[in-house]
């Protein structure tokens, strides 16, 4: 069976008993955005006996005797669980599992539309890390991979780590790693455009949550010259006594320049600003960055630096919005990453697979590279196949592929 992109009542009218004006978003979502359809016909007794009893029993017996056959004779190897607890949904925050479902359905649509991967939204009625882990572990036999979505930091780090330890299928927290992959791809191309290497750059990240921490780690893995992470209290530095365990770890890995103090002070002479926090960065701080700087202001709907301001000082400007050039959009990464991992039945997603995804994504731009085109459009049909192939190849190199 497969998840089908369906909108049963896309032309629905608003509630006639309501005084609220017509909202097409509500019309689109009425009845949900997903359905399940059969991939085989069941039109007569013979087809029924093959799809269900008694024919299905022979398949079940074969899988019981040789468990790896589950990948060949069920949908397991092509379906992902999209799991959330509803605590960090888009820009809405902790809105709970029920309210998160429209976003999870949307995520499943993106998996199918851009990667050809079936996905099932699962919103859990608990925020306890151990309960989430135990629940997902028990659900895992039905899925080929787990996409963690919109789970607040710092619990998201613990949940991902524990699931990776206990499961032999890919576990991927998209808020962390999808964002990091697309950011690295755009940064590679921005550096290429301006004749620099990643190692030449010093970056400052605004935001020490899931995305900020993951981007910092990933940029270091990829070879950036230096990166400092900031939170509401300034630079996450080793001399601070108010750090969580995650921030303490990131302080030990980053900030080779030994910066301290505010975000504004850290931006003086910096080559790259990466915003994943919201808020507003003063124009004077942007003006203090190095000549030819890059500003990736990715908060939605309001970037930390408005593009009109950023363009006064920066060589390359990117946001998280679709109405400006250079959108840092996770849909460029996660469908292809999972498609590649599932294709080779990978046991996990490695750093090498994520770097391969970023490189493939950057390469799609090719000779069309320009200041307003350092990252391709999500609708570029070359993206998913390129990322899928690169991730599958990297999985084999890293020894996590099983086919």
mmCIF file of C-alpha atoms in Angstrom:
data_model
loop_
_atom_site.group_PDB
_atom_site.id
_atom_site.type_symbol
_atom_site.label_atom_id
_atom_site.label_comp_id
_atom_site.label_asym_id
_atom_site.label_seq_id
_atom_site.Cartn_x
_atom_site.Cartn_y
_atom_site.Cartn_z
ATOM 1 C CA UNK A 1 0.000 0.000 0.000
ATOM 2 C CA UNK A 2 1.104 3.587 -0.440
ATOM 3 C CA UNK A 3 0.317 7.025 0.873
ATOM 4 C CA UNK A 4 -1.378 9.034 -1.837
ATOM 5 C CA UNK A 5 -1.454 12.811 -2.051
ATOM 6 C CA UNK A 6 -5.167 13.445 -1.815
ATOM 7 C CA UNK A 7 -7.279 16.424 -0.928
ATOM 8 C CA UNK A 8 -10.834 15.104 -0.682
ATOM 9 C CA UNK A 9 -12.470 18.514 -0.498
ATOM 10 C CA UNK A 10 -10.124 21.050 -2.023
ATOM 11 C CA UNK A 11 -13.090 23.067 -3.209
ATOM 12 C CA UNK A 12 -14.826 23.064 0.167
ATOM 13 C CA UNK A 13 -16.707 26.149 1.220
ATOM 14 C CA UNK A 14 -16.171 27.718 4.639
ATOM 15 C CA UNK A 15 -18.543 26.816 7.455
ATOM 16 C CA UNK A 16 -21.806 28.595 6.612
ATOM 17 C CA UNK A 17 -22.583 28.974 10.323
ATOM 18 C CA UNK A 18 -19.378 30.914 10.888
ATOM 19 C CA UNK A 19 -18.856 34.625 10.415
ATOM 20 C CA UNK A 20 -15.200 34.064 9.582
ATOM 21 C CA UNK A 21 -14.126 34.999 6.022
ATOM 22 C CA UNK A 22 -13.286 32.238 3.564
ATOM 23 C CA UNK A 23 -9.766 30.879 4.147
ATOM 24 C CA UNK A 24 -8.375 28.607 1.388
ATOM 25 C CA UNK A 25 -5.991 26.986 3.861
ATOM 26 C CA UNK A 26 -8.929 25.544 5.802
ATOM 27 C CA UNK A 27 -10.609 24.430 2.591
ATOM 28 C CA UNK A 28 -7.434 22.646 1.491
ATOM 29 C CA UNK A 29 -6.985 20.867 4.810
ATOM 30 C CA UNK A 30 -10.589 19.737 5.324
ATOM 31 C CA UNK A 31 -10.578 15.957 5.604
ATOM 32 C CA UNK A 32 -6.785 15.859 5.802
ATOM 33 C CA UNK A 33 -4.152 15.885 3.058
ATOM 34 C CA UNK A 34 -3.369 12.156 2.900
ATOM 35 C CA UNK A 35 -5.107 8.891 2.113
ATOM 36 C CA UNK A 36 -4.032 5.255 1.769
ATOM 37 C CA UNK A 37 -4.503 3.391 -1.476
ATOM 38 C CA UNK A 38 -3.848 -0.155 -2.535
ATOM 39 C CA UNK A 39 -1.068 -0.909 -5.002
ATOM 40 C CA UNK A 40 -2.670 -4.214 -6.053
ATOM 41 C CA UNK A 41 -6.153 -4.937 -7.387
ATOM 42 C CA UNK A 42 -8.741 -6.864 -5.350
ATOM 43 C CA UNK A 43 -11.521 -7.353 -7.880
ATOM 44 C CA UNK A 44 -12.472 -11.007 -7.502
ATOM 45 C CA UNK A 45 -12.087 -14.087 -5.309
ATOM 46 C CA UNK A 46 -8.716 -15.079 -6.765
ATOM 47 C CA UNK A 47 -7.161 -11.657 -6.205
ATOM 48 C CA UNK A 48 -8.598 -11.530 -2.689
ATOM 49 C CA UNK A 49 -7.115 -14.926 -1.867
ATOM 50 C CA UNK A 50 -3.675 -13.695 -2.981
ATOM 51 C CA UNK A 51 -3.792 -10.277 -1.308
ATOM 52 C CA UNK A 52 -5.197 -11.717 1.905
ATOM 53 C CA UNK A 53 -5.866 -15.204 3.156
ATOM 54 C CA UNK A 54 -4.758 -17.834 2.241
ATOM 55 C CA UNK A 55 -2.019 -16.428 -0.022
ATOM 56 C CA UNK A 56 -0.717 -13.940 2.539
ATOM 57 C CA UNK A 57 0.047 -16.761 4.967
ATOM 58 C CA UNK A 58 2.715 -18.155 2.670
ATOM 59 C CA UNK A 59 4.450 -14.787 2.587
ATOM 60 C CA UNK A 60 4.210 -14.414 6.373
ATOM 61 C CA UNK A 61 5.717 -17.861 6.875
ATOM 62 C CA UNK A 62 8.597 -17.043 4.548
ATOM 63 C CA UNK A 63 9.337 -13.820 6.435
ATOM 64 C CA UNK A 64 9.172 -15.648 9.773
ATOM 65 C CA UNK A 65 11.783 -18.083 8.498
ATOM 66 C CA UNK A 66 13.936 -15.397 6.863
ATOM 67 C CA UNK A 67 13.194 -11.962 8.440
ATOM 68 C CA UNK A 68 15.116 -9.931 5.863
ATOM 69 C CA UNK A 69 12.454 -10.849 3.307
ATOM 70 C CA UNK A 70 10.211 -8.253 4.968
ATOM 71 C CA UNK A 71 11.982 -5.665 2.808
ATOM 72 C CA UNK A 72 11.005 -7.486 -0.391
ATOM 73 C CA UNK A 73 7.440 -8.461 0.402
ATOM 74 C CA UNK A 74 6.079 -5.509 2.410
ATOM 75 C CA UNK A 75 6.284 -1.743 2.142
ATOM 76 C CA UNK A 76 8.774 -1.523 5.042
ATOM 77 C CA UNK A 77 11.775 -0.640 2.875
ATOM 78 C CA UNK A 78 10.015 2.334 1.296
ATOM 79 C CA UNK A 79 8.123 3.942 4.160
ATOM 80 C CA UNK A 80 9.216 6.404 6.849
ATOM 81 C CA UNK A 81 7.594 7.244 10.168
ATOM 82 C CA UNK A 82 7.327 11.020 10.682
ATOM 83 C CA UNK A 83 7.332 11.290 14.476
ATOM 84 C CA UNK A 84 6.658 14.341 16.626
ATOM 85 C CA UNK A 85 5.516 15.300 20.104
ATOM 86 C CA UNK A 86 4.285 18.685 18.909
ATOM 87 C CA UNK A 87 6.626 20.741 21.100
ATOM 88 C CA UNK A 88 8.517 22.782 18.467
ATOM 89 C CA UNK A 89 6.210 23.046 15.469
ATOM 90 C CA UNK A 90 7.395 25.432 12.746
ATOM 91 C CA UNK A 91 7.318 28.898 14.298
ATOM 92 C CA UNK A 92 4.366 27.983 16.494
ATOM 93 C CA UNK A 93 6.217 26.329 19.363
ATOM 94 C CA UNK A 94 4.624 23.850 21.766
ATOM 95 C CA UNK A 95 1.143 23.420 20.304
ATOM 96 C CA UNK A 96 0.647 19.734 21.134
ATOM 97 C CA UNK A 97 0.327 16.552 19.073
ATOM 98 C CA UNK A 98 -3.141 17.134 17.609
ATOM 99 C CA UNK A 99 -2.318 20.630 16.357
ATOM 100 C CA UNK A 100 0.933 19.317 14.860
ATOM 101 C CA UNK A 101 -0.815 16.825 12.580
ATOM 102 C CA UNK A 102 -1.405 19.209 9.632
ATOM 103 C CA UNK A 103 2.348 19.862 9.555
ATOM 104 C CA UNK A 104 3.189 16.145 9.787
ATOM 105 C CA UNK A 105 0.740 15.403 6.964
ATOM 106 C CA UNK A 106 2.440 18.123 4.956
ATOM 107 C CA UNK A 107 5.817 16.562 5.662
ATOM 108 C CA UNK A 108 4.521 13.216 4.389
ATOM 109 C CA UNK A 109 3.374 14.902 1.185
ATOM 110 C CA UNK A 110 6.837 16.392 0.695
ATOM 111 C CA UNK A 111 8.454 12.979 1.161
ATOM 112 C CA UNK A 112 6.224 11.551 -1.560
ATOM 113 C CA UNK A 113 6.272 14.508 -3.929
ATOM 114 C CA UNK A 114 10.006 15.200 -3.847
ATOM 115 C CA UNK A 115 11.531 11.821 -3.010
ATOM 116 C CA UNK A 116 9.007 9.167 -3.981
ATOM 117 C CA UNK A 117 9.059 7.960 -0.368
ATOM 118 C CA UNK A 118 5.886 6.991 1.490
ATOM 119 C CA UNK A 119 5.573 8.462 4.978
ATOM 120 C CA UNK A 120 3.146 8.082 7.868
ATOM 121 C CA UNK A 121 2.523 10.962 10.315
ATOM 122 C CA UNK A 122 2.719 9.868 13.964
ATOM 123 C CA UNK A 123 1.977 12.470 16.653
ATOM 124 C CA UNK A 124 2.695 11.142 20.130
ATOM 125 C CA UNK A 125 0.788 12.098 23.268
ATOM 126 C CA UNK A 126 3.864 12.348 25.467
ATOM 127 C CA UNK A 127 6.825 14.685 25.867
ATOM 128 C CA UNK A 128 8.856 12.290 28.000
ATOM 129 C CA UNK A 129 12.052 11.404 26.124
ATOM 130 C CA UNK A 130 12.174 7.798 27.314
ATOM 131 C CA UNK A 131 8.502 7.231 26.509
ATOM 132 C CA UNK A 132 9.015 8.599 23.005
ATOM 133 C CA UNK A 133 12.028 6.349 22.500
ATOM 134 C CA UNK A 134 10.202 3.253 23.748
ATOM 135 C CA UNK A 135 7.181 3.996 21.572
ATOM 136 C CA UNK A 136 9.228 4.468 18.417
ATOM 137 C CA UNK A 137 11.290 1.341 19.107
ATOM 138 C CA UNK A 138 8.076 -0.669 19.320
ATOM 139 C CA UNK A 139 6.740 0.859 16.097
ATOM 140 C CA UNK A 140 10.013 0.409 14.202
ATOM 141 C CA UNK A 141 9.330 -3.075 12.710
ATOM 142 C CA UNK A 142 6.772 -1.421 10.423
ATOM 143 C CA UNK A 143 9.134 1.200 8.979
ATOM 144 C CA UNK A 144 12.329 1.526 6.979
ATOM 145 C CA UNK A 145 13.322 4.802 8.647
ATOM 146 C CA UNK A 146 12.333 7.354 11.280
ATOM 147 C CA UNK A 147 12.149 11.090 10.652
ATOM 148 C CA UNK A 148 11.987 12.996 13.938
ATOM 149 C CA UNK A 149 10.179 16.263 13.481
ATOM 150 C CA UNK A 150 9.477 19.382 15.528
ATOM 151 C CA UNK A 151 10.702 18.025 18.877
ATOM 152 C CA UNK A 152 12.078 20.729 21.155
ATOM 153 C CA UNK A 153 15.725 20.939 22.196
ATOM 154 C CA UNK A 154 17.475 19.637 24.192
ATOM 155 C CA UNK A 155 15.274 16.498 24.333
ATOM 156 C CA UNK A 156 15.569 16.069 20.558
ATOM 157 C CA UNK A 157 19.300 15.336 20.891
ATOM 158 C CA UNK A 158 18.731 12.648 23.538
ATOM 159 C CA UNK A 159 15.852 11.045 21.639
ATOM 160 C CA UNK A 160 17.788 10.834 18.385
ATOM 161 C CA UNK A 161 20.878 9.432 20.095
ATOM 162 C CA UNK A 162 18.977 6.740 21.976
ATOM 163 C CA UNK A 163 16.998 5.693 18.928
ATOM 164 C CA UNK A 164 20.149 5.447 16.820
ATOM 165 C CA UNK A 165 21.651 3.205 19.483
ATOM 166 C CA UNK A 166 18.656 0.876 19.602
ATOM 167 C CA UNK A 167 17.479 0.697 16.006
ATOM 168 C CA UNK A 168 19.082 -0.685 12.854
ATOM 169 C CA UNK A 169 17.222 1.685 10.526
ATOM 170 C CA UNK A 170 18.002 5.331 9.702
ATOM 171 C CA UNK A 171 16.947 7.886 12.323
ATOM 172 C CA UNK A 172 17.104 11.505 11.193
ATOM 173 C CA UNK A 173 16.035 14.653 13.033
ATOM 174 C CA UNK A 174 15.287 16.937 10.105
ATOM 175 C CA UNK A 175 15.232 20.162 12.130
ATOM 176 C CA UNK A 176 18.892 19.471 12.869
ATOM 177 C CA UNK A 177 20.402 17.661 9.943
ATOM 178 C CA UNK A 178 18.215 18.707 7.030
ATOM 179 C CA UNK A 179 18.838 22.337 7.873
ATOM 180 C CA UNK A 180 22.555 21.699 8.231
ATOM 181 C CA UNK A 181 22.841 19.903 4.889
ATOM 182 C CA UNK A 182 21.120 22.661 2.897
ATOM 183 C CA UNK A 183 23.074 25.367 4.743
ATOM 184 C CA UNK A 184 26.389 23.693 3.918
ATOM 185 C CA UNK A 185 25.424 23.319 0.252
ATOM 186 C CA UNK A 186 24.569 27.014 -0.032
ATOM 187 C CA UNK A 187 27.711 28.003 1.862
ATOM 188 C CA UNK A 188 29.939 25.900 -0.401
ATOM 189 C CA UNK A 189 28.524 27.636 -3.459
ATOM 190 C CA UNK A 190 28.741 31.092 -1.889
ATOM 191 C CA UNK A 191 32.411 30.444 -1.158
ATOM 192 C CA UNK A 192 32.971 29.183 -4.707
ATOM 193 C CA UNK A 193 31.271 32.244 -6.140
ATOM 194 C CA UNK A 194 33.585 34.574 -4.216
ATOM 195 C CA UNK A 195 36.766 32.583 -4.782
ATOM 196 C CA UNK A 196 37.137 31.332 -1.219
ATOM 197 C CA UNK A 197 37.321 27.996 0.517
ATOM 198 C CA UNK A 198 35.237 26.839 3.452
ATOM 199 C CA UNK A 199 38.427 26.822 5.506
ATOM 200 C CA UNK A 200 38.820 30.567 4.872
ATOM 201 C CA UNK A 201 35.537 31.439 6.576
ATOM 202 C CA UNK A 202 34.587 32.418 10.113
ATOM 203 C CA UNK A 203 30.887 31.994 10.802
ATOM 204 C CA UNK A 204 28.597 33.177 13.584
ATOM 205 C CA UNK A 205 25.384 31.262 14.266
ATOM 206 C CA UNK A 206 22.494 32.950 16.037
ATOM 207 C CA UNK A 207 20.598 30.223 17.864
ATOM 208 C CA UNK A 208 21.816 27.352 20.035
ATOM 209 C CA UNK A 209 18.792 25.110 19.603
ATOM 210 C CA UNK A 210 18.513 21.989 17.474
ATOM 211 C CA UNK A 211 19.327 23.658 14.149
ATOM 212 C CA UNK A 212 22.086 25.930 15.434
ATOM 213 C CA UNK A 213 23.954 23.160 17.232
ATOM 214 C CA UNK A 214 23.630 20.766 14.294
ATOM 215 C CA UNK A 215 24.799 23.367 11.771
ATOM 216 C CA UNK A 216 27.833 24.182 13.927
ATOM 217 C CA UNK A 217 28.831 20.542 14.235
ATOM 218 C CA UNK A 218 28.279 19.893 10.552
ATOM 219 C CA UNK A 219 30.263 22.912 9.381
ATOM 220 C CA UNK A 220 33.163 21.821 11.573
ATOM 221 C CA UNK A 221 32.953 18.311 10.100
ATOM 222 C CA UNK A 222 33.023 19.855 6.620
ATOM 223 C CA UNK A 223 36.143 21.905 7.421
ATOM 224 C CA UNK A 224 35.030 25.487 8.094
ATOM 225 C CA UNK A 225 37.736 27.775 9.439
ATOM 226 C CA UNK A 226 35.897 28.730 12.629
ATOM 227 C CA UNK A 227 32.344 29.006 13.924
ATOM 228 C CA UNK A 228 30.871 30.580 17.042
ATOM 229 C CA UNK A 229 27.370 29.839 18.323
ATOM 230 C CA UNK A 230 25.325 32.445 20.197
ATOM 231 C CA UNK A 231 22.202 32.253 22.327
ATOM 232 C CA UNK A 232 20.161 34.916 24.121
ATOM 233 C CA UNK A 233 23.067 35.594 26.485
ATOM 234 C CA UNK A 234 25.730 35.904 23.801
ATOM 235 C CA UNK A 235 28.530 33.673 22.575
ATOM 236 C CA UNK A 236 28.362 30.088 23.830
ATOM 237 C CA UNK A 237 31.873 30.024 25.272
ATOM 238 C CA UNK A 238 33.693 27.711 27.642
ATOM 239 C CA UNK A 239 33.984 30.412 30.312
ATOM 240 C CA UNK A 240 30.212 30.595 30.851
ATOM 241 C CA UNK A 241 28.747 28.851 33.897
ATOM 242 C CA UNK A 242 25.109 28.761 32.738
ATOM 243 C CA UNK A 243 25.422 26.254 29.887
ATOM 244 C CA UNK A 244 23.384 23.101 29.417
ATOM 245 C CA UNK A 245 25.244 19.876 28.702
ATOM 246 C CA UNK A 246 24.649 20.279 24.954
ATOM 247 C CA UNK A 247 25.842 23.897 24.949
ATOM 248 C CA UNK A 248 28.860 22.990 27.060
ATOM 249 C CA UNK A 249 29.810 20.342 24.513
ATOM 250 C CA UNK A 250 29.374 22.736 21.592
ATOM 251 C CA UNK A 251 31.422 25.377 23.424
ATOM 252 C CA UNK A 252 34.289 22.902 23.555
ATOM 253 C CA UNK A 253 34.116 22.263 19.818
ATOM 254 C CA UNK A 254 33.598 25.783 18.478
ATOM 255 C CA UNK A 255 34.881 29.335 18.906
ATOM 256 C CA UNK A 256 38.564 28.801 18.195
ATOM 257 C CA UNK A 257 38.933 32.576 18.162
ATOM 258 C CA UNK A 258 38.014 32.683 21.852
ATOM 259 C CA UNK A 259 35.193 35.187 21.425
ATOM 260 C CA UNK A 260 32.896 36.212 24.253
ATOM 261 C CA UNK A 261 30.145 38.746 24.720
ATOM 262 C CA UNK A 262 27.230 39.580 22.460
ATOM 263 C CA UNK A 263 26.200 38.394 19.006
ATOM 264 C CA UNK A 264 26.891 41.900 17.725
ATOM 265 C CA UNK A 265 30.467 41.832 18.961
ATOM 266 C CA UNK A 266 31.028 38.355 17.488
ATOM 267 C CA UNK A 267 29.887 39.579 14.058
ATOM 268 C CA UNK A 268 32.709 42.120 13.786
ATOM 269 C CA UNK A 269 34.885 40.898 10.927
ATOM 270 C CA UNK A 270 32.885 37.667 10.521
ATOM 271 C CA UNK A 271 32.518 36.189 7.038
ATOM 272 C CA UNK A 272 29.204 34.419 7.588
ATOM 273 C CA UNK A 273 26.047 35.041 9.608
ATOM 274 C CA UNK A 274 23.644 32.109 9.985
ATOM 275 C CA UNK A 275 20.372 32.897 11.715
ATOM 276 C CA UNK A 276 18.164 30.126 13.118
ATOM 277 C CA UNK A 277 16.794 31.943 16.128
ATOM 278 C CA UNK A 278 14.424 34.744 15.213
ATOM 279 C CA UNK A 279 14.825 38.235 16.615
ATOM 280 C CA UNK A 280 16.476 41.104 14.777
ATOM 281 C CA UNK A 281 20.155 41.753 14.186
ATOM 282 C CA UNK A 282 20.972 45.479 14.177
ATOM 283 C CA UNK A 283 22.057 46.870 10.828
ATOM 284 C CA UNK A 284 25.237 48.226 12.409
ATOM 285 C CA UNK A 285 26.264 44.692 13.340
ATOM 286 C CA UNK A 286 25.742 43.502 9.765
ATOM 287 C CA UNK A 287 27.760 46.466 8.509
ATOM 288 C CA UNK A 288 30.645 45.422 10.787
ATOM 289 C CA UNK A 289 31.070 42.057 9.050
ATOM 290 C CA UNK A 290 33.936 41.356 6.668
ATOM 291 C CA UNK A 291 33.806 42.603 3.108
ATOM 292 C CA UNK A 292 32.028 40.127 0.835
ATOM 293 C CA UNK A 293 30.210 38.514 3.764
ATOM 294 C CA UNK A 294 27.351 36.010 3.517
ATOM 295 C CA UNK A 295 24.096 36.541 5.418
ATOM 296 C CA UNK A 296 21.872 33.485 5.806
ATOM 297 C CA UNK A 297 18.943 34.844 7.847
ATOM 298 C CA UNK A 298 16.653 31.834 7.980
ATOM 299 C CA UNK A 299 13.994 32.637 10.598
ATOM 300 C CA UNK A 300 10.415 32.480 9.314
ATOM 301 C CA UNK A 301 8.392 34.477 8.612
ATOM 302 C CA UNK A 302 10.659 37.333 9.678
ATOM 303 C CA UNK A 303 14.380 36.905 8.853
ATOM 304 C CA UNK A 304 16.846 38.100 11.482
ATOM 305 C CA UNK A 305 18.197 40.473 8.839
ATOM 306 C CA UNK A 306 15.798 41.674 6.161
ATOM 307 C CA UNK A 307 17.220 41.025 2.673
ATOM 308 C CA UNK A 308 17.010 44.727 1.797
ATOM 309 C CA UNK A 309 19.345 45.471 4.689
ATOM 310 C CA UNK A 310 21.588 42.456 4.106
ATOM 311 C CA UNK A 311 22.150 43.314 0.448
ATOM 312 C CA UNK A 312 23.735 46.611 1.447
ATOM 313 C CA UNK A 313 26.692 44.789 2.944
ATOM 314 C CA UNK A 314 26.681 41.110 1.919
ATOM 315 C CA UNK A 315 27.839 39.399 -1.278
ATOM 316 C CA UNK A 316 25.325 36.571 -0.854
ATOM 317 C CA UNK A 317 22.010 36.676 0.986
ATOM 318 C CA UNK A 318 19.802 33.680 1.775
ATOM 319 C CA UNK A 319 16.626 33.266 3.829
ATOM 320 C CA UNK A 320 14.143 30.580 4.755
ATOM 321 C CA UNK A 321 11.408 32.226 2.722
ATOM 322 C CA UNK A 322 10.194 31.219 -0.717
ATOM 323 C CA UNK A 323 9.573 34.798 -1.865
ATOM 324 C CA UNK A 324 13.279 35.692 -1.842
ATOM 325 C CA UNK A 325 16.144 34.094 -3.817
ATOM 326 C CA UNK A 326 18.326 31.434 -2.181
ATOM 327 C CA UNK A 327 15.735 29.753 0.020
ATOM 328 C CA UNK A 328 17.311 27.406 2.579
ATOM 329 C CA UNK A 329 14.567 24.801 2.434
ATOM 330 C CA UNK A 330 14.883 21.381 4.072
ATOM 331 C CA UNK A 331 12.815 19.800 1.319
ATOM 332 C CA UNK A 332 15.971 20.011 -0.793
ATOM 333 C CA UNK A 333 17.586 17.441 1.503
ATOM 334 C CA UNK A 334 15.425 15.059 3.489
ATOM 335 C CA UNK A 335 13.459 13.356 0.670
ATOM 336 C CA UNK A 336 16.609 12.448 -1.244
ATOM 337 C CA UNK A 337 18.535 11.502 1.898
ATOM 338 C CA UNK A 338 15.862 9.018 2.934
ATOM 339 C CA UNK A 339 15.365 7.776 -0.627
ATOM 340 C CA UNK A 340 19.084 7.023 -0.882
ATOM 341 C CA UNK A 341 19.231 5.394 2.547
ATOM 342 C CA UNK A 342 16.188 3.222 1.859
ATOM 343 C CA UNK A 343 17.456 2.289 -1.595
ATOM 344 C CA UNK A 344 20.464 0.526 -0.075
ATOM 345 C CA UNK A 345 18.671 -0.467 3.154
ATOM 346 C CA UNK A 346 21.132 1.549 5.211
ATOM 347 C CA UNK A 347 21.279 0.813 8.926
ATOM 348 C CA UNK A 348 21.866 4.467 9.769
ATOM 349 C CA UNK A 349 22.614 7.872 8.252
ATOM 350 C CA UNK A 350 26.280 8.771 8.622
ATOM 351 C CA UNK A 351 28.103 12.083 8.525
ATOM 352 C CA UNK A 352 29.557 10.975 5.204
ATOM 353 C CA UNK A 353 26.072 10.485 3.773
ATOM 354 C CA UNK A 354 25.011 13.966 4.901
ATOM 355 C CA UNK A 355 28.138 15.597 3.450
ATOM 356 C CA UNK A 356 27.563 13.704 0.197
ATOM 357 C CA UNK A 357 24.012 15.070 0.135
ATOM 358 C CA UNK A 358 25.267 18.634 0.635
ATOM 359 C CA UNK A 359 27.896 18.266 -2.089
ATOM 360 C CA UNK A 360 25.386 16.810 -4.542
ATOM 361 C CA UNK A 361 22.934 19.591 -3.797
ATOM 362 C CA UNK A 362 25.614 22.237 -4.349
ATOM 363 C CA UNK A 363 26.679 20.594 -7.605
ATOM 364 C CA UNK A 364 23.163 20.865 -9.057
ATOM 365 C CA UNK A 365 23.690 24.631 -9.359
ATOM 366 C CA UNK A 366 26.719 24.034 -11.585
ATOM 367 C CA UNK A 367 27.641 26.793 -14.031
ATOM 368 C CA UNK A 368 24.468 28.745 -13.237
ATOM 369 C CA UNK A 369 26.049 29.885 -9.970
ATOM 370 C CA UNK A 370 25.252 33.515 -9.142
ATOM 371 C CA UNK A 371 24.733 35.674 -6.081
ATOM 372 C CA UNK A 372 21.000 35.057 -6.271
ATOM 373 C CA UNK A 373 21.399 31.374 -7.132
ATOM 374 C CA UNK A 374 23.675 29.511 -4.722
ATOM 375 C CA UNK A 375 21.069 26.839 -3.973
ATOM 376 C CA UNK A 376 18.602 25.217 -6.388
ATOM 377 C CA UNK A 377 14.840 25.460 -6.230
ATOM 378 C CA UNK A 378 12.918 22.671 -4.480
ATOM 379 C CA UNK A 379 11.105 22.226 -7.794
ATOM 380 C CA UNK A 380 14.307 21.532 -9.723
ATOM 381 C CA UNK A 381 13.771 17.944 -10.848
ATOM 382 C CA UNK A 382 17.504 17.239 -10.709
ATOM 383 C CA UNK A 383 17.709 17.660 -6.939
ATOM 384 C CA UNK A 384 16.172 14.478 -5.529
ATOM 385 C CA UNK A 385 17.886 12.063 -7.974
ATOM 386 C CA UNK A 386 21.265 13.715 -7.363
ATOM 387 C CA UNK A 387 20.932 13.594 -3.582
ATOM 388 C CA UNK A 388 19.542 10.048 -3.647
ATOM 389 C CA UNK A 389 22.419 8.708 -5.732
ATOM 390 C CA UNK A 390 25.077 10.489 -3.663
ATOM 391 C CA UNK A 391 23.642 9.264 -0.355
ATOM 392 C CA UNK A 392 23.336 5.676 -1.573
ATOM 393 C CA UNK A 393 26.943 5.702 -2.795
ATOM 394 C CA UNK A 394 28.190 7.204 0.479
ATOM 395 C CA UNK A 395 26.296 4.571 2.478
ATOM 396 C CA UNK A 396 28.201 1.875 0.629
ATOM 397 C CA UNK A 397 31.513 3.638 1.235
ATOM 398 C CA UNK A 398 30.706 4.027 4.935
ATOM 399 C CA UNK A 399 29.755 0.371 5.269
ATOM 400 C CA UNK A 400 26.152 0.872 6.388
ATOM 401 C CA UNK A 401 24.462 -0.343 3.163
ATOM 402 C CA UNK A 402 22.852 -3.792 3.218
ATOM 403 C CA UNK A 403 22.169 -4.156 -0.490
#
